[in-house]
Structures are given as structure tokens and as C-alpha cells.
mmCIF file of C-alpha atoms and ligand atoms in Angstrom:
data_model
loop_
_atom_site.group_PDB
_atom_site.id
_atom_site.type_symbol
_atom_site.label_atom_id
_atom_site.label_comp_id
_atom_site.label_asym_id
_atom_site.label_seq_id
_atom_site.Cartn_x
_atom_site.Cartn_y
_atom_site.Cartn_z
ATOM 1 C CA UNK M 23 14.035 50.138 -6.751
ATOM 2 C CA UNK M 24 16.820 51.571 -5.346
ATOM 3 C CA UNK M 25 16.195 51.121 -1.413
ATOM 4 C CA UNK M 26 15.935 47.242 -2.090
ATOM 5 C CA UNK M 27 19.336 47.524 -4.921
ATOM 6 C CA UNK M 28 21.074 49.199 -1.260
ATOM 7 C CA UNK M 29 19.192 46.906 0.918
ATOM 8 C CA UNK M 30 19.935 44.196 -1.006
ATOM 9 C CA UNK M 31 24.547 44.865 -0.846
ATOM 10 C CA UNK M 32 24.240 46.347 2.531
ATOM 11 C CA UNK M 33 22.933 42.285 3.512
ATOM 12 C CA UNK M 34 25.562 40.694 1.608
ATOM 13 C CA UNK M 35 28.556 42.893 2.596
ATOM 14 C CA UNK M 36 27.552 42.344 5.841
ATOM 15 C CA UNK M 37 26.821 38.626 5.440
ATOM 16 C CA UNK M 38 30.604 38.524 3.224
ATOM 17 C CA UNK M 39 32.486 40.474 6.492
ATOM 18 C CA UNK M 40 31.225 37.595 8.906
ATOM 19 C CA UNK M 41 31.687 34.330 6.962
ATOM 20 C CA UNK M 42 34.616 33.151 5.354
ATOM 21 C CA UNK M 43 34.790 30.989 1.970
ATOM 22 C CA UNK M 44 35.830 27.841 3.544
ATOM 23 C CA UNK M 45 33.323 28.659 6.010
ATOM 24 C CA UNK M 46 30.579 28.795 3.676
ATOM 25 C CA UNK M 47 31.333 26.356 2.207
ATOM 26 C CA UNK M 48 31.710 23.930 5.267
ATOM 27 C CA UNK M 49 28.083 24.911 5.832
ATOM 28 C CA UNK M 50 27.164 24.246 1.979
ATOM 29 C CA UNK M 51 28.744 20.691 2.503
ATOM 30 C CA UNK M 52 26.903 20.040 5.590
ATOM 31 C CA UNK M 53 23.841 20.742 4.507
ATOM 32 C CA UNK M 54 24.512 18.818 1.125
ATOM 33 C CA UNK M 55 25.746 15.788 3.334
ATOM 34 C CA UNK M 56 22.524 15.688 5.324
ATOM 35 C CA UNK M 57 19.671 16.505 2.743
ATOM 36 C CA UNK M 58 21.307 13.072 0.633
ATOM 37 C CA UNK M 59 20.750 11.145 4.184
ATOM 38 C CA UNK M 60 17.608 11.702 4.363
ATOM 39 C CA UNK M 61 16.723 8.698 1.969
ATOM 40 C CA UNK M 62 18.262 6.352 3.881
ATOM 41 C CA UNK M 63 16.531 6.994 7.455
ATOM 42 C CA UNK M 64 13.965 4.221 8.597
ATOM 43 C CA UNK M 65 10.507 4.326 7.057
ATOM 44 C CA UNK M 66 7.262 3.258 8.936
ATOM 45 C CA UNK M 67 5.430 1.600 6.216
ATOM 46 C CA UNK M 68 2.303 0.793 8.368
ATOM 47 C CA UNK M 69 1.829 4.511 8.695
ATOM 48 C CA UNK M 70 -2.146 4.803 6.924
ATOM 49 C CA UNK M 71 -2.665 1.474 8.556
ATOM 50 C CA UNK M 72 -3.642 -0.170 11.818
ATOM 51 C CA UNK M 73 -0.806 -2.175 12.846
ATOM 52 C CA UNK M 74 -2.040 -5.145 12.413
ATOM 53 C CA UNK M 75 -2.357 -8.073 14.993
ATOM 54 C CA UNK M 76 -1.734 -11.055 14.033
ATOM 55 C CA UNK M 77 -4.716 -13.619 14.427
ATOM 56 C CA UNK M 78 -5.985 -16.706 13.358
ATOM 57 C CA UNK M 79 -9.515 -16.136 12.751
ATOM 58 C CA UNK M 80 -10.562 -16.080 9.174
ATOM 59 C CA UNK M 81 -13.334 -13.620 9.516
ATOM 60 C CA UNK M 82 -10.984 -10.920 10.511
ATOM 61 C CA UNK M 83 -9.709 -8.527 7.448
ATOM 62 C CA UNK M 84 -6.270 -8.891 9.157
ATOM 63 C CA UNK M 85 -6.253 -12.732 8.743
ATOM 64 C CA UNK M 86 -3.273 -13.314 6.743
ATOM 65 C CA UNK M 87 -4.525 -14.928 3.836
ATOM 66 C CA UNK M 88 -6.813 -11.483 2.943
ATOM 67 C CA UNK M 89 -3.663 -9.471 2.595
ATOM 68 C CA UNK M 90 -5.193 -8.130 -1.093
ATOM 69 C CA UNK M 91 -9.115 -8.123 -0.585
ATOM 70 C CA UNK M 92 -11.037 -6.036 -1.607
ATOM 71 C CA UNK M 93 -14.371 -6.641 -0.883
ATOM 72 C CA UNK M 94 -16.900 -8.748 1.910
ATOM 73 C CA UNK M 95 -14.858 -11.782 3.346
ATOM 74 C CA UNK M 96 -17.522 -14.878 2.784
ATOM 75 C CA UNK M 97 -16.273 -16.326 5.649
ATOM 76 C CA UNK M 98 -18.622 -14.117 7.146
ATOM 77 C CA UNK M 99 -21.041 -14.453 4.861
ATOM 78 C CA UNK M 100 -22.052 -18.403 4.859
ATOM 79 C CA UNK M 101 -18.825 -19.836 3.747
ATOM 80 C CA UNK M 102 -15.849 -20.041 4.237
ATOM 81 C CA UNK M 103 -11.912 -19.235 3.669
ATOM 82 C CA UNK M 104 -11.610 -20.840 0.728
ATOM 83 C CA UNK M 105 -15.720 -22.389 -0.053
ATOM 84 C CA UNK M 106 -18.587 -20.361 -1.378
ATOM 85 C CA UNK M 107 -21.760 -19.483 0.369
ATOM 86 C CA UNK M 108 -24.870 -22.245 -0.485
ATOM 87 C CA UNK M 109 -26.526 -20.409 -3.177
ATOM 88 C CA UNK M 110 -23.764 -18.562 -4.632
ATOM 89 C CA UNK M 111 -20.888 -20.294 -7.244
ATOM 90 C CA UNK M 112 -17.491 -19.182 -7.728
ATOM 91 C CA UNK M 113 -16.128 -16.768 -10.594
ATOM 92 C CA UNK M 114 -15.108 -17.726 -13.557
ATOM 93 C CA UNK M 115 -11.853 -15.001 -13.267
ATOM 94 C CA UNK M 116 -9.864 -14.716 -10.243
ATOM 95 C CA UNK M 117 -7.593 -12.867 -9.521
ATOM 96 C CA UNK M 118 -3.858 -13.893 -8.054
ATOM 97 C CA UNK M 119 -1.221 -12.536 -5.239
ATOM 98 C CA UNK M 120 1.260 -12.692 -2.887
ATOM 99 C CA UNK M 121 1.221 -13.350 0.971
ATOM 100 C CA UNK M 122 3.242 -13.883 3.560
ATOM 101 C CA UNK M 123 2.023 -16.017 6.391
ATOM 102 C CA UNK M 124 3.892 -15.336 10.082
ATOM 103 C CA UNK M 125 3.242 -18.448 11.186
ATOM 104 C CA UNK M 126 6.011 -19.808 9.138
ATOM 105 C CA UNK M 127 7.480 -16.355 7.853
ATOM 106 C CA UNK M 128 6.853 -18.084 4.228
ATOM 107 C CA UNK M 129 4.910 -15.725 1.378
ATOM 108 C CA UNK M 130 1.974 -18.197 -0.474
ATOM 109 C CA UNK M 131 0.042 -17.076 -3.734
ATOM 110 C CA UNK M 132 -3.585 -16.672 -2.900
ATOM 111 C CA UNK M 133 -6.134 -16.707 -5.662
ATOM 112 C CA UNK M 134 -9.008 -14.120 -4.804
ATOM 113 C CA UNK M 135 -12.423 -15.883 -6.103
ATOM 114 C CA UNK M 136 -15.526 -13.588 -6.255
ATOM 115 C CA UNK M 137 -18.450 -15.557 -5.132
ATOM 116 C CA UNK M 138 -21.082 -14.939 -7.231
ATOM 117 C CA UNK M 139 -25.114 -15.004 -7.891
ATOM 118 C CA UNK M 140 -26.661 -13.198 -5.055
ATOM 119 C CA UNK M 141 -26.360 -9.308 -3.622
ATOM 120 C CA UNK M 142 -24.274 -7.898 -1.942
ATOM 121 C CA UNK M 143 -22.795 -9.933 1.393
ATOM 122 C CA UNK M 144 -22.189 -6.538 3.646
ATOM 123 C CA UNK M 145 -21.173 -8.107 6.321
ATOM 124 C CA UNK M 146 -17.001 -8.428 6.665
ATOM 125 C CA UNK M 147 -15.641 -5.360 4.903
ATOM 126 C CA UNK M 148 -12.200 -5.860 4.001
ATOM 127 C CA UNK M 149 -9.766 -3.430 1.867
ATOM 128 C CA UNK M 150 -6.154 -4.486 2.384
ATOM 129 C CA UNK M 151 -5.482 -4.540 -1.153
ATOM 130 C CA UNK M 152 -1.845 -4.910 -1.267
ATOM 131 C CA UNK M 153 0.035 -5.953 -4.498
ATOM 132 C CA UNK M 154 -3.119 -4.099 -6.420
ATOM 133 C CA UNK M 155 -2.638 -2.945 -8.946
ATOM 134 C CA UNK M 156 -5.253 -0.115 -10.836
ATOM 135 C CA UNK M 157 -7.467 -1.349 -13.207
ATOM 136 C CA UNK M 158 -5.248 -1.156 -16.120
ATOM 137 C CA UNK M 159 -3.568 -3.470 -15.678
ATOM 138 C CA UNK M 160 -6.557 -5.825 -14.356
ATOM 139 C CA UNK M 161 -4.632 -9.350 -14.309
ATOM 140 C CA UNK M 162 -3.613 -7.676 -10.473
ATOM 141 C CA UNK M 163 -6.480 -5.737 -9.881
ATOM 142 C CA UNK M 164 -8.888 -6.770 -6.986
ATOM 143 C CA UNK M 165 -11.375 -3.525 -7.665
ATOM 144 C CA UNK M 166 -13.113 -5.379 -10.015
ATOM 145 C CA UNK M 167 -16.648 -6.909 -10.100
ATOM 146 C CA UNK M 168 -15.112 -10.399 -11.344
ATOM 147 C CA UNK M 169 -18.370 -12.042 -11.476
ATOM 148 C CA UNK M 170 -19.196 -10.206 -15.021
ATOM 149 C CA UNK M 171 -17.470 -12.844 -16.511
ATOM 150 C CA UNK M 172 -19.633 -15.355 -14.868
ATOM 151 C CA UNK M 173 -23.014 -16.483 -15.415
ATOM 152 C CA UNK M 174 -24.651 -14.018 -12.952
ATOM 153 C CA UNK M 175 -22.876 -10.645 -12.374
ATOM 154 C CA UNK M 176 -24.277 -10.025 -8.521
ATOM 155 C CA UNK M 177 -20.673 -10.072 -6.803
ATOM 156 C CA UNK M 178 -21.725 -11.246 -3.202
ATOM 157 C CA UNK M 179 -18.658 -11.933 -1.721
ATOM 158 C CA UNK M 180 -14.616 -12.713 -1.804
ATOM 159 C CA UNK M 181 -12.257 -15.783 -0.950
ATOM 160 C CA UNK M 182 -8.681 -16.268 -0.065
ATOM 161 C CA UNK M 183 -7.345 -20.109 -1.508
ATOM 162 C CA UNK M 184 -3.550 -20.363 -1.242
ATOM 163 C CA UNK M 185 -2.269 -22.385 -3.812
ATOM 164 C CA UNK M 186 0.813 -22.701 -2.810
ATOM 165 C CA UNK M 187 4.367 -21.648 -2.177
ATOM 166 C CA UNK M 188 4.988 -18.622 -3.571
ATOM 167 C CA UNK M 189 8.582 -18.725 -5.480
ATOM 168 C CA UNK M 190 11.325 -16.567 -4.590
HETATM 169 N N1 ABN H 206 -13.106 -7.731 -6.235
HETATM 170 C C1 ABN H 206 -14.342 -7.680 -5.645
HETATM 171 C C2 ABN H 206 -14.485 -6.387 -6.076
HETATM 172 C C3 ABN H 206 -16.489 -6.504 -6.288
HETATM 173 C C4 ABN H 206 -17.306 -6.048 -7.331
HETATM 174 C C5 ABN H 206 -16.564 -4.501 -6.683
HETATM 175 C C6 ABN H 206 -15.198 -4.295 -6.246
HETATM 176 C C7 ABN H 206 -14.680 -5.287 -5.974
#
């Protein structure tokens, strides 16, 4: 390991000859200052998700009310954005989220109601999951078959019903 000691000693001496303590401190200060600014840089929060186009179509997953959906859209399954398709019934348990309507830039409370009584609709799959929480916080988790609390546990599709304006 002698060669290593000599090598590092030579390197350190050369560095010390070429740099003053003041310039080393100035350089270190610049690095630390730069590192402290990194969290202030703008962040694109849409990364990982296609930039959603504004749409009025409730059959589109990009429709504003569907911001917390994980499932099939009832609008594509014979129902509407706020009603279950014939032959299914609205689940007794729902979960709520908050979505911003781009038309008036206002946040609304939206109730996500699973429609139960038939197998999966299989049309217009939508996975947005804004404000979704892990299943151990079930009151705001969408990744749960909420039909489990209903007469039939078969999940068909999900509606997005506006309950009112969200207070700030
Ligand atoms: N809440 C929609 C859903 C239903 C079944 C399974 C996962 C998610």
C-alpha cells in the first residue's frame, strides 16, 4: 500500500500547490449554493402521464370528473356519467375525490360509485387515480371493489357524480 500513500500524497501536494484555500472554499460554496437551488427548479408534474386534452366527452378518461377513476366508465357501458347501466345497481359504498373543472377552474367534490350486479363492462378503461390513497386508507382508495358491500359483489363500471363545490 506504499505506492498508494505516495500516489495520494503527490496528488494532494500538486493540488495544494495549484489551489489556494480561498479559491477552494469559493468553489465549494458555489457547488453547495447550486445544490441548494435544485429543489426550486420547476417540475413537470405531468411526467409519466400523457398531457390530458380538455374534453367535454364523458366517455373519455380525460373528462375532468374522472380524475380519480380506476375502472370502466359507465358512460360507455349503457349508463351515463352519473347513472348505472340497466341491470346494475349503484353500490352502497362510494369513495370521494376532488377534481378541477377546467371550464370554471373550480374544484368539485366527486363521488365515485361502482355499479354492481354484472361482470366487468370491459369498455373505456380509465385509470387516473388522482388523490387515490393506498388500500390501507380505504376511504379514499379507488383500487377496491366497492361492490363488496352490495347485494351483488360483481363490479361492472364506475360513475363520477358531482356532489358540490369543494371548499378551500
Ligand atoms: N372501484 C373500482 C374497482 C373495482 C374492482 C376492482 C378494482 C377497482
